[in-house]
mmCIF file of C-alpha atoms and ligand atoms in Angstrom:
data_model
loop_
_atom_site.group_PDB
_atom_site.id
_atom_site.type_symbol
_atom_site.label_atom_id
_atom_site.label_comp_id
_atom_site.label_asym_id
_atom_site.label_seq_id
_atom_site.Cartn_x
_atom_site.Cartn_y
_atom_site.Cartn_z
ATOM 1 C CA MET A 1 0.000 0.000 0.000
ATOM 2 C CA ILE A 2 0.928 3.626 -0.415
ATOM 3 C CA VAL A 3 0.498 6.215 2.305
ATOM 4 C CA VAL A 4 0.391 9.839 1.223
ATOM 5 C CA MET A 5 1.230 12.125 4.145
ATOM 6 C CA SER A 6 -0.525 15.485 4.482
ATOM 7 C CA ILE A 7 1.302 18.612 3.367
ATOM 8 C CA GLY A 8 3.320 19.883 6.283
ATOM 9 C CA ALA A 9 3.354 16.604 8.237
ATOM 10 C CA SER A 10 6.167 16.884 10.781
ATOM 11 C CA PRO A 11 9.163 14.508 10.874
ATOM 12 C CA GLU A 12 7.689 13.013 14.085
ATOM 13 C CA GLN A 13 4.401 12.339 12.363
ATOM 14 C CA ILE A 14 6.145 10.699 9.418
ATOM 15 C CA LYS A 15 8.159 8.607 11.863
ATOM 16 C CA ASP A 16 4.955 7.593 13.627
ATOM 17 C CA VAL A 17 3.469 6.234 10.406
ATOM 18 C CA GLU A 18 6.698 4.429 9.539
ATOM 19 C CA ASN A 19 6.796 2.860 12.992
ATOM 20 C CA ARG A 20 3.235 1.659 12.758
ATOM 21 C CA ILE A 21 3.944 -0.007 9.409
ATOM 22 C CA LEU A 22 7.139 -1.592 10.765
ATOM 23 C CA GLU A 23 5.269 -2.820 13.840
ATOM 24 C CA TRP A 24 2.769 -4.559 11.587
ATOM 25 C CA GLY A 25 5.776 -6.369 10.152
ATOM 26 C CA TYR A 26 6.019 -4.769 6.731
ATOM 27 C CA GLY A 27 8.763 -3.109 4.767
ATOM 28 C CA VAL A 28 8.823 0.696 4.624
ATOM 29 C CA HIS A 29 9.949 2.629 1.549
ATOM 30 C CA PRO A 30 9.621 6.376 2.068
ATOM 31 C CA ILE A 31 10.045 9.078 -0.546
ATOM 32 C CA TYR A 32 10.711 12.366 1.205
ATOM 33 C CA GLY A 33 9.563 15.267 -0.973
ATOM 34 C CA ALA A 34 9.987 18.981 -0.395
ATOM 35 C CA GLU A 35 6.306 19.442 0.365
ATOM 36 C CA ARG A 36 5.025 15.994 0.972
ATOM 37 C CA THR A 37 6.193 12.518 1.922
ATOM 38 C CA VAL A 38 4.906 9.320 0.385
ATOM 39 C CA ILE A 39 5.493 5.993 2.129
ATOM 40 C CA GLY A 40 5.324 2.648 0.365
ATOM 41 C CA ALA A 41 4.539 -0.376 2.562
ATOM 42 C CA VAL A 42 5.191 -3.818 1.126
ATOM 43 C CA GLY A 43 4.202 -7.308 2.220
ATOM 44 C CA VAL A 44 0.841 -6.473 3.734
ATOM 45 C CA PRO A 45 -1.306 -9.634 3.783
ATOM 46 C CA GLU A 46 -4.721 -9.387 2.076
ATOM 47 C CA ALA A 47 -6.633 -10.086 5.272
ATOM 48 C CA ASP A 48 -5.142 -7.145 7.190
ATOM 49 C CA LYS A 49 -4.998 -4.591 4.441
ATOM 50 C CA ALA A 50 -8.420 -2.977 4.671
ATOM 51 C CA ARG A 51 -8.104 -2.522 8.425
ATOM 52 C CA TYR A 52 -4.652 -0.952 8.229
ATOM 53 C CA LEU A 53 -5.677 1.357 5.392
ATOM 54 C CA ALA A 54 -8.576 2.640 7.464
ATOM 55 C CA GLN A 55 -6.445 3.052 10.591
ATOM 56 C CA LEU A 56 -3.864 5.094 8.707
ATOM 57 C CA GLU A 57 -6.476 7.253 7.006
ATOM 58 C CA ARG A 58 -7.885 8.070 10.433
ATOM 59 C CA LEU A 59 -4.674 9.941 11.312
ATOM 60 C CA PRO A 60 -4.987 13.707 10.758
ATOM 61 C CA TYR A 61 -1.517 13.861 9.197
ATOM 62 C CA VAL A 62 -2.262 11.201 6.586
ATOM 63 C CA GLU A 63 -4.031 12.393 3.473
ATOM 64 C CA LYS A 64 -4.632 9.058 1.782
ATOM 65 C CA ALA A 65 -3.783 5.392 2.148
ATOM 66 C CA ILE A 66 -4.202 3.384 -1.036
ATOM 67 C CA ALA A 67 -4.051 -0.327 -1.841
ATOM 68 C CA ILE A 68 -1.856 -0.953 -4.877
ATOM 69 C CA VAL A 69 -2.946 -4.403 -5.884
ATOM 70 C CA ARG A 70 -6.448 -5.509 -6.844
ATOM 71 C CA PRO A 71 -8.728 -6.605 -4.016
ATOM 72 C CA TYR A 72 -9.188 -10.068 -5.530
ATOM 73 C CA LYS A 73 -6.598 -12.658 -6.328
ATOM 74 C CA PHE A 74 -7.859 -16.100 -7.300
ATOM 75 C CA VAL A 75 -10.245 -14.888 -9.981
ATOM 76 C CA SER A 76 -7.731 -12.502 -11.505
ATOM 77 C CA ARG A 77 -6.272 -12.943 -14.951
ATOM 78 C CA GLU A 78 -2.765 -12.810 -13.480
ATOM 79 C CA LEU A 79 -3.380 -16.160 -11.840
ATOM 80 C CA HIS A 80 -4.436 -17.863 -15.076
ATOM 81 C CA ARG A 81 -3.558 -16.627 -18.538
ATOM 82 C CA GLU A 82 -6.163 -18.866 -20.173
ATOM 83 C CA THR A 83 -9.895 -18.462 -19.728
ATOM 84 C CA THR A 84 -11.143 -21.153 -17.361
ATOM 85 C CA ARG A 85 -13.243 -23.814 -19.031
ATOM 86 C CA ILE A 86 -16.236 -25.012 -17.094
ATOM 87 C CA ARG A 87 -18.331 -28.060 -17.795
ATOM 88 C CA ILE A 88 -22.119 -27.756 -17.888
ATOM 89 C CA GLY A 89 -23.642 -31.166 -18.596
ATOM 90 C CA ASP A 90 -22.035 -32.228 -21.846
ATOM 91 C CA VAL A 91 -20.921 -28.776 -23.000
ATOM 92 C CA GLU A 92 -17.983 -26.671 -21.977
ATOM 93 C CA ILE A 93 -18.008 -22.902 -21.538
ATOM 94 C CA GLY A 94 -14.897 -20.767 -21.860
ATOM 95 C CA GLY A 95 -13.497 -22.406 -24.997
ATOM 96 C CA THR A 96 -14.112 -21.688 -28.672
ATOM 97 C CA ASP A 97 -17.760 -22.670 -28.541
ATOM 98 C CA ILE A 98 -20.332 -20.114 -27.518
ATOM 99 C CA VAL A 99 -22.858 -21.665 -25.166
ATOM 100 C CA MET A 100 -26.500 -20.691 -25.523
ATOM 101 C CA MET A 101 -28.639 -20.989 -22.406
ATOM 102 C CA ALA A 102 -32.295 -20.314 -22.992
ATOM 103 C CA GLY A 103 -35.742 -20.920 -21.591
ATOM 104 C CA PRO A 104 -38.579 -19.224 -19.784
ATOM 105 C CA CYS A 105 -38.041 -16.590 -17.138
ATOM 106 C CA THR A 106 -40.175 -18.636 -14.782
ATOM 107 C CA ILE A 107 -41.239 -22.270 -14.705
ATOM 108 C CA GLU A 108 -45.007 -22.155 -15.114
ATOM 109 C CA THR A 109 -46.172 -25.678 -16.033
ATOM 110 C CA TYR A 110 -44.565 -28.935 -17.118
ATOM 111 C CA GLU A 111 -46.217 -28.701 -20.545
ATOM 112 C CA LEU A 112 -45.081 -25.173 -21.329
ATOM 113 C CA THR A 113 -41.543 -25.867 -20.147
ATOM 114 C CA LEU A 114 -41.395 -29.041 -22.208
ATOM 115 C CA GLU A 115 -42.694 -27.239 -25.298
ATOM 116 C CA THR A 116 -39.932 -24.651 -25.108
ATOM 117 C CA ALA A 117 -37.243 -27.172 -24.179
ATOM 118 C CA ARG A 118 -38.129 -29.392 -27.136
ATOM 119 C CA ALA A 119 -38.023 -26.477 -29.543
ATOM 120 C CA LEU A 120 -34.678 -25.293 -28.151
ATOM 121 C CA ARG A 121 -33.149 -28.744 -28.151
ATOM 122 C CA GLU A 122 -34.098 -29.149 -31.781
ATOM 123 C CA MET A 123 -32.237 -25.938 -32.545
ATOM 124 C CA GLY A 124 -29.174 -27.400 -30.849
ATOM 125 C CA VAL A 125 -29.410 -25.582 -27.504
ATOM 126 C CA ARG A 126 -28.028 -27.727 -24.681
ATOM 127 C CA VAL A 127 -28.695 -25.655 -21.573
ATOM 128 C CA LEU A 128 -32.208 -24.846 -20.348
ATOM 129 C CA ARG A 129 -32.900 -21.955 -18.018
ATOM 130 C CA GLY A 130 -35.966 -21.427 -15.827
ATOM 131 C CA GLY A 131 -36.711 -19.831 -12.476
ATOM 132 C CA ALA A 132 -38.394 -21.738 -9.658
ATOM 133 C CA TYR A 133 -37.517 -19.205 -6.956
ATOM 134 C CA LYS A 134 -38.085 -15.708 -8.297
ATOM 135 C CA PRO A 135 -36.791 -12.567 -6.660
ATOM 136 C CA CYS A 136 -39.623 -10.068 -7.105
ATOM 137 C CA THR A 137 -39.560 -6.345 -6.546
ATOM 138 C CA SER A 138 -43.278 -6.464 -5.816
ATOM 139 C CA PRO A 139 -44.361 -8.682 -2.935
ATOM 140 C CA TYR A 140 -47.619 -9.245 -4.849
ATOM 141 C CA SER A 141 -46.081 -10.760 -7.942
ATOM 142 C CA PHE A 142 -45.651 -14.485 -8.665
ATOM 143 C CA PRO A 143 -42.756 -15.820 -6.564
ATOM 144 C CA GLY A 144 -42.314 -18.984 -8.632
ATOM 145 C CA LEU A 145 -43.343 -22.583 -8.010
ATOM 146 C CA GLY A 146 -40.475 -23.337 -5.624
ATOM 147 C CA ILE A 147 -39.618 -26.997 -5.290
ATOM 148 C CA GLU A 148 -42.416 -27.955 -7.717
ATOM 149 C CA GLY A 149 -40.717 -25.761 -10.302
ATOM 150 C CA LEU A 150 -37.361 -27.405 -9.649
ATOM 151 C CA LYS A 151 -38.897 -30.832 -10.219
ATOM 152 C CA ILE A 152 -40.502 -29.720 -13.472
ATOM 153 C CA LEU A 153 -37.249 -28.200 -14.708
ATOM 154 C CA ARG A 154 -35.246 -31.322 -13.856
ATOM 155 C CA ASN A 155 -37.803 -33.665 -15.418
ATOM 156 C CA VAL A 156 -37.973 -31.608 -18.593
ATOM 157 C CA GLY A 157 -34.180 -31.345 -18.770
ATOM 158 C CA ASP A 158 -33.886 -35.104 -18.451
ATOM 159 C CA ALA A 159 -36.689 -35.735 -20.927
ATOM 160 C CA VAL A 160 -35.057 -33.706 -23.699
ATOM 161 C CA GLY A 161 -31.407 -34.141 -22.696
ATOM 162 C CA MET A 162 -30.518 -30.634 -21.537
ATOM 163 C CA ALA A 163 -28.560 -29.363 -18.551
ATOM 164 C CA VAL A 164 -30.554 -26.942 -16.406
ATOM 165 C CA VAL A 165 -29.752 -23.646 -14.727
ATOM 166 C CA THR A 166 -31.928 -22.070 -12.061
ATOM 167 C CA GLU A 167 -31.667 -19.417 -9.403
ATOM 168 C CA VAL A 168 -31.063 -20.089 -5.735
ATOM 169 C CA MET A 169 -31.963 -17.236 -3.388
ATOM 170 C CA ASP A 170 -31.665 -18.666 0.097
ATOM 171 C CA PRO A 171 -28.493 -20.164 1.605
ATOM 172 C CA ARG A 172 -30.704 -22.762 3.321
ATOM 173 C CA ASN A 173 -31.881 -24.017 -0.085
ATOM 174 C CA VAL A 174 -28.503 -24.455 -1.754
ATOM 175 C CA GLU A 175 -28.123 -28.130 -0.950
ATOM 176 C CA MET A 176 -31.657 -28.887 -2.079
ATOM 177 C CA VAL A 177 -31.376 -26.895 -5.336
ATOM 178 C CA CYS A 178 -28.149 -28.793 -6.088
ATOM 179 C CA GLU A 179 -30.212 -31.980 -6.241
ATOM 180 C CA TYR A 180 -32.142 -30.613 -9.222
ATOM 181 C CA ALA A 181 -29.912 -28.096 -10.976
ATOM 182 C CA ASP A 182 -26.713 -28.412 -13.004
ATOM 183 C CA VAL A 183 -25.855 -24.742 -12.561
ATOM 184 C CA LEU A 184 -26.744 -22.459 -9.641
ATOM 185 C CA GLN A 185 -27.711 -18.954 -10.658
ATOM 186 C CA ILE A 186 -27.118 -16.072 -8.271
ATOM 187 C CA GLY A 187 -29.418 -13.235 -9.272
ATOM 188 C CA THR A 188 -28.475 -9.594 -9.553
ATOM 189 C CA ARG A 189 -30.145 -8.715 -6.254
ATOM 190 C CA ASN A 190 -28.084 -11.302 -4.408
ATOM 191 C CA MET A 191 -24.658 -10.562 -5.811
ATOM 192 C CA GLN A 192 -23.592 -9.152 -2.473
ATOM 193 C CA ASN A 193 -25.438 -11.674 -0.305
ATOM 194 C CA TYR A 194 -22.249 -12.947 1.258
ATOM 195 C CA ASP A 195 -23.834 -15.796 3.217
ATOM 196 C CA LEU A 196 -25.295 -17.083 -0.029
ATOM 197 C CA LEU A 197 -21.960 -16.688 -1.847
ATOM 198 C CA ARG A 198 -20.197 -18.652 0.884
ATOM 199 C CA GLU A 199 -22.826 -21.367 0.714
ATOM 200 C CA VAL A 200 -22.617 -21.844 -3.065
ATOM 201 C CA GLY A 201 -18.855 -21.784 -2.563
ATOM 202 C CA LYS A 202 -19.239 -25.098 -0.768
ATOM 203 C CA ALA A 203 -21.460 -26.575 -3.481
ATOM 204 C CA ARG A 204 -20.217 -28.862 -6.222
ATOM 205 C CA ARG A 205 -22.118 -27.167 -9.019
ATOM 206 C CA PRO A 206 -20.984 -24.364 -11.314
ATOM 207 C CA VAL A 207 -22.272 -20.952 -10.280
ATOM 208 C CA LEU A 208 -23.655 -18.396 -12.708
ATOM 209 C CA LEU A 209 -22.962 -15.148 -10.894
ATOM 210 C CA LYS A 210 -24.981 -12.249 -12.227
ATOM 211 C CA ARG A 211 -23.633 -8.756 -11.870
ATOM 212 C CA GLY A 212 -25.413 -6.651 -9.267
ATOM 213 C CA MET A 213 -27.348 -3.939 -11.084
ATOM 214 C CA TRP A 214 -25.425 -1.382 -9.032
ATOM 215 C CA ALA A 215 -22.086 -3.199 -8.934
ATOM 216 C CA LYS A 216 -18.712 -2.062 -10.160
ATOM 217 C CA LEU A 217 -16.604 -4.683 -11.914
ATOM 218 C CA GLU A 218 -14.325 -4.760 -8.904
ATOM 219 C CA GLU A 219 -17.218 -5.556 -6.557
ATOM 220 C CA TRP A 220 -18.502 -8.233 -8.906
ATOM 221 C CA LEU A 221 -15.111 -9.904 -9.068
ATOM 222 C CA GLN A 222 -14.812 -9.739 -5.303
ATOM 223 C CA ALA A 223 -18.165 -11.542 -5.095
ATOM 224 C CA ALA A 224 -16.725 -14.219 -7.404
ATOM 225 C CA GLU A 225 -13.700 -14.412 -5.118
ATOM 226 C CA TYR A 226 -16.027 -15.281 -2.218
ATOM 227 C CA VAL A 227 -17.312 -18.301 -4.129
ATOM 228 C CA PHE A 228 -13.751 -19.259 -5.018
ATOM 229 C CA LEU A 229 -12.577 -19.042 -1.439
ATOM 230 C CA GLY A 230 -15.376 -21.418 -0.437
ATOM 231 C CA GLY A 231 -13.697 -24.008 -2.651
ATOM 232 C CA ASN A 232 -15.912 -23.769 -5.727
ATOM 233 C CA HIS A 233 -13.791 -22.656 -8.684
ATOM 234 C CA ASP A 234 -16.486 -23.051 -11.320
ATOM 235 C CA VAL A 235 -17.786 -19.512 -11.529
ATOM 236 C CA ILE A 236 -19.336 -18.091 -14.686
ATOM 237 C CA LEU A 237 -19.935 -14.344 -14.692
ATOM 238 C CA CYS A 238 -23.108 -12.936 -16.242
ATOM 239 C CA GLU A 239 -23.504 -9.330 -17.366
ATOM 240 C CA ARG A 240 -27.229 -8.518 -17.185
ATOM 241 C CA GLY A 241 -27.330 -4.743 -17.322
ATOM 242 C CA ILE A 242 -26.911 -2.034 -14.740
ATOM 243 C CA ARG A 243 -29.044 0.841 -13.489
ATOM 244 C CA THR A 244 -28.488 4.152 -15.204
ATOM 245 C CA PHE A 245 -30.650 7.231 -15.818
ATOM 246 C CA GLU A 246 -32.072 5.625 -18.977
ATOM 247 C CA THR A 247 -35.580 4.251 -18.661
ATOM 248 C CA TYR A 248 -36.407 3.263 -22.246
ATOM 249 C CA THR A 249 -34.530 0.043 -21.601
ATOM 250 C CA ARG A 250 -35.082 -1.909 -18.369
ATOM 251 C CA ASN A 251 -31.340 -1.751 -17.666
ATOM 252 C CA THR A 252 -28.310 -0.510 -19.550
ATOM 253 C CA LEU A 253 -26.499 -3.536 -20.911
ATOM 254 C CA ASP A 254 -22.833 -2.853 -20.241
ATOM 255 C CA LEU A 255 -21.152 -4.740 -23.052
ATOM 256 C CA SER A 256 -17.827 -3.099 -22.290
ATOM 257 C CA ALA A 257 -17.858 -5.338 -19.213
ATOM 258 C CA VAL A 258 -17.173 -8.288 -21.507
ATOM 259 C CA PRO A 259 -13.724 -7.244 -22.779
ATOM 260 C CA ALA A 260 -13.005 -5.570 -19.429
ATOM 261 C CA VAL A 261 -13.663 -8.784 -17.504
ATOM 262 C CA ARG A 262 -11.484 -10.597 -20.028
ATOM 263 C CA GLU A 263 -8.614 -8.289 -19.095
ATOM 264 C CA LEU A 264 -9.188 -8.614 -15.378
ATOM 265 C CA SER A 265 -10.258 -12.207 -14.854
ATOM 266 C CA HIS A 266 -9.851 -15.718 -16.204
ATOM 267 C CA LEU A 267 -13.514 -16.550 -15.546
ATOM 268 C CA PRO A 268 -15.838 -17.092 -18.514
ATOM 269 C CA ILE A 269 -18.478 -14.431 -19.064
ATOM 270 C CA VAL A 270 -21.958 -14.687 -20.496
ATOM 271 C CA VAL A 271 -24.411 -11.937 -21.385
ATOM 272 C CA ASP A 272 -28.135 -11.747 -20.602
ATOM 273 C CA PRO A 273 -29.632 -9.386 -23.199
ATOM 274 C CA SER A 274 -33.170 -10.144 -21.988
ATOM 275 C CA HIS A 275 -32.842 -8.491 -18.579
ATOM 276 C CA GLY A 276 -30.216 -6.202 -20.077
ATOM 277 C CA THR A 277 -32.780 -4.510 -22.328
ATOM 278 C CA GLY A 278 -36.223 -5.578 -21.095
ATOM 279 C CA ARG A 279 -37.450 -5.504 -24.716
ATOM 280 C CA TRP A 280 -37.580 -8.536 -26.992
ATOM 281 C CA SER A 281 -37.069 -6.369 -30.078
ATOM 282 C CA LEU A 282 -33.617 -5.351 -28.840
ATOM 283 C CA VAL A 283 -32.482 -8.841 -27.856
ATOM 284 C CA PRO A 284 -31.261 -10.025 -31.295
ATOM 285 C CA ALA A 285 -28.986 -7.020 -31.868
ATOM 286 C CA MET A 286 -27.564 -7.151 -28.358
ATOM 287 C CA THR A 287 -26.950 -10.883 -28.716
ATOM 288 C CA ARG A 288 -24.939 -10.275 -31.894
ATOM 289 C CA ALA A 289 -23.076 -7.466 -30.158
ATOM 290 C CA ALA A 290 -22.332 -9.638 -27.116
ATOM 291 C CA ILE A 291 -20.793 -12.305 -29.321
ATOM 292 C CA ALA A 292 -18.771 -9.707 -31.204
ATOM 293 C CA ALA A 293 -17.559 -8.320 -27.868
ATOM 294 C CA GLY A 294 -16.245 -11.743 -26.877
ATOM 295 C CA ALA A 295 -18.939 -13.306 -24.684
ATOM 296 C CA ASP A 296 -18.527 -17.016 -23.948
ATOM 297 C CA GLY A 297 -22.258 -17.574 -23.824
ATOM 298 C CA LEU A 298 -25.722 -16.051 -23.711
ATOM 299 C CA LEU A 299 -28.641 -16.344 -21.333
ATOM 300 C CA ILE A 300 -31.883 -15.579 -23.174
ATOM 301 C CA GLU A 301 -35.528 -15.776 -22.143
ATOM 302 C CA VAL A 302 -37.784 -17.769 -24.468
ATOM 303 C CA HIS A 303 -41.473 -18.571 -24.029
ATOM 304 C CA PRO A 304 -43.985 -20.374 -26.290
ATOM 305 C CA GLU A 305 -46.366 -17.418 -25.970
ATOM 306 C CA PRO A 306 -44.623 -14.394 -24.466
ATOM 307 C CA ASP A 307 -47.878 -12.404 -24.474
ATOM 308 C CA LYS A 308 -49.254 -14.930 -21.977
ATOM 309 C CA ALA A 309 -46.115 -15.350 -19.850
ATOM 310 C CA MET A 310 -46.460 -14.945 -16.086
ATOM 311 C CA LYS A 311 -43.209 -13.007 -15.939
ATOM 312 C CA ASP A 312 -40.965 -11.010 -18.248
ATOM 313 C CA GLY A 313 -43.088 -11.573 -21.356
ATOM 314 C CA ALA A 314 -42.027 -8.209 -22.790
ATOM 315 C CA GLN A 315 -38.424 -9.338 -23.021
ATOM 316 C CA SER A 316 -39.024 -12.981 -23.972
ATOM 317 C CA MET A 317 -38.441 -14.338 -27.457
ATOM 318 C CA THR A 318 -40.901 -16.641 -29.194
ATOM 319 C CA HIS A 319 -39.460 -19.933 -30.420
ATOM 320 C CA ALA A 320 -39.307 -18.560 -33.967
ATOM 321 C CA GLY A 321 -37.712 -15.338 -32.742
ATOM 322 C CA PHE A 322 -35.022 -17.284 -30.962
ATOM 323 C CA ALA A 323 -34.393 -19.408 -34.060
ATOM 324 C CA ASP A 324 -33.806 -16.153 -35.966
ATOM 325 C CA ILE A 325 -31.267 -15.039 -33.385
ATOM 326 C CA LEU A 326 -29.303 -18.257 -33.864
ATOM 327 C CA GLN A 327 -29.295 -17.738 -37.633
ATOM 328 C CA GLN A 328 -28.069 -14.176 -37.293
ATOM 329 C CA CYS A 329 -25.389 -15.063 -34.784
ATOM 330 C CA ARG A 330 -23.572 -17.842 -36.621
ATOM 331 C CA PRO A 331 -21.668 -15.548 -39.015
ATOM 332 C CA VAL A 332 -20.910 -13.124 -36.173
ATOM 333 C CA ALA A 333 -19.410 -15.935 -34.107
ATOM 334 C CA GLU A 334 -17.330 -17.079 -37.058
ATOM 335 C CA ALA A 335 -16.119 -13.558 -37.702
ATOM 336 C CA VAL A 336 -14.618 -13.413 -34.219
ATOM 337 C CA GLY A 337 -13.147 -16.915 -34.342
ATOM 338 C CA ARG A 338 -15.853 -18.619 -32.303
ATOM 339 C CA ARG A 339 -18.421 -21.273 -33.009
ATOM 340 C CA LEU A 340 -22.061 -21.346 -32.091
ATOM 341 C CA VAL A 341 -23.042 -24.840 -30.968
HETATM 342 C C1 PEP B 401 -33.715 -14.066 -14.164
HETATM 343 O O1 PEP B 401 -32.717 -14.538 -14.744
HETATM 344 O O2 PEP B 401 -34.869 -14.410 -14.412
HETATM 345 C C2 PEP B 401 -33.506 -12.971 -13.194
HETATM 346 C C3 PEP B 401 -34.380 -12.740 -12.221
HETATM 347 O O3 PEP B 401 -32.398 -12.267 -13.452
HETATM 348 P P1 PEP B 401 -31.744 -11.005 -12.686
HETATM 349 O O4 PEP B 401 -31.307 -11.524 -11.361
HETATM 350 O O5 PEP B 401 -30.610 -10.646 -13.587
HETATM 351 O O6 PEP B 401 -32.779 -9.930 -12.607
HETATM 352 MN MN1 MN B 402 -36.696 -12.922 -15.955
#
């Protein structure tokens, strides 16, 4: 870390800071300027850093104390040059192939889920999405079928031969959801639910970690680090749009997060253009753009009859609409050296 002393800090005050750093057991490298002194401290362990930074900043003769390395380690690109490949059923994400994950926002009935799954499977899609536990802004809206929904999703997945991804909201449900799901989704609202992150960290299922709608990349990657530290290294990041002043779209889909995450982390990243835009008409273009930007996969909402969907109909594709997206995306994938399975 770097400690910037206030202008006019006395030699005693500078000495005090140096002594504190030495007492903590770290190396001190001061640069004495005419006006201001800057002190470098090396060898500070991750666990102590935040506390020491705050303690130093509390001193009236310290202007700033700054960490110089990133606040996450295991998920950082420095640790792994190659993008991590993660297995989902019989597909792998993070390699050349772009993985499409699609399905209804919410599991409504066995029949409807099966209808969509069959159509998707015929188009070559291998991962089915569907929510059984729905985080709802309104306490009056449909919260999902719960365990019944999980059973439907699993049965449909098995019937058509697709892996399934579904959201888990409660740390107490993680073990149970693992019995039905191939991938555990952490929704945007729970990205900083640290008890939940720790719990899925213990699970033996890949985690699809959505970006908090308010979260900076650094906070998102720190959330991924939580899962990693729990022992689960199979984390897939999902950009799903962030809150901005714009209201025409439901969220602002931050596609720059895709190449940025590539620079910062070795984790694969997928894009959710459905929640990212909130409008089905914008989903095809944003899907093409996501692939061009380097996404490893897509998470897209599809419903047999979006105008009758219980949730998120406005952003859901019909089966035919989704088939069009696949058509449009193949040449885009090829153009950037990827393949659409
Ligand atoms: C979803 O995938 O249906 C969902 C609720 O997503 P998000 O957490 O991104 O809003
Ligand atoms: Mn949804």
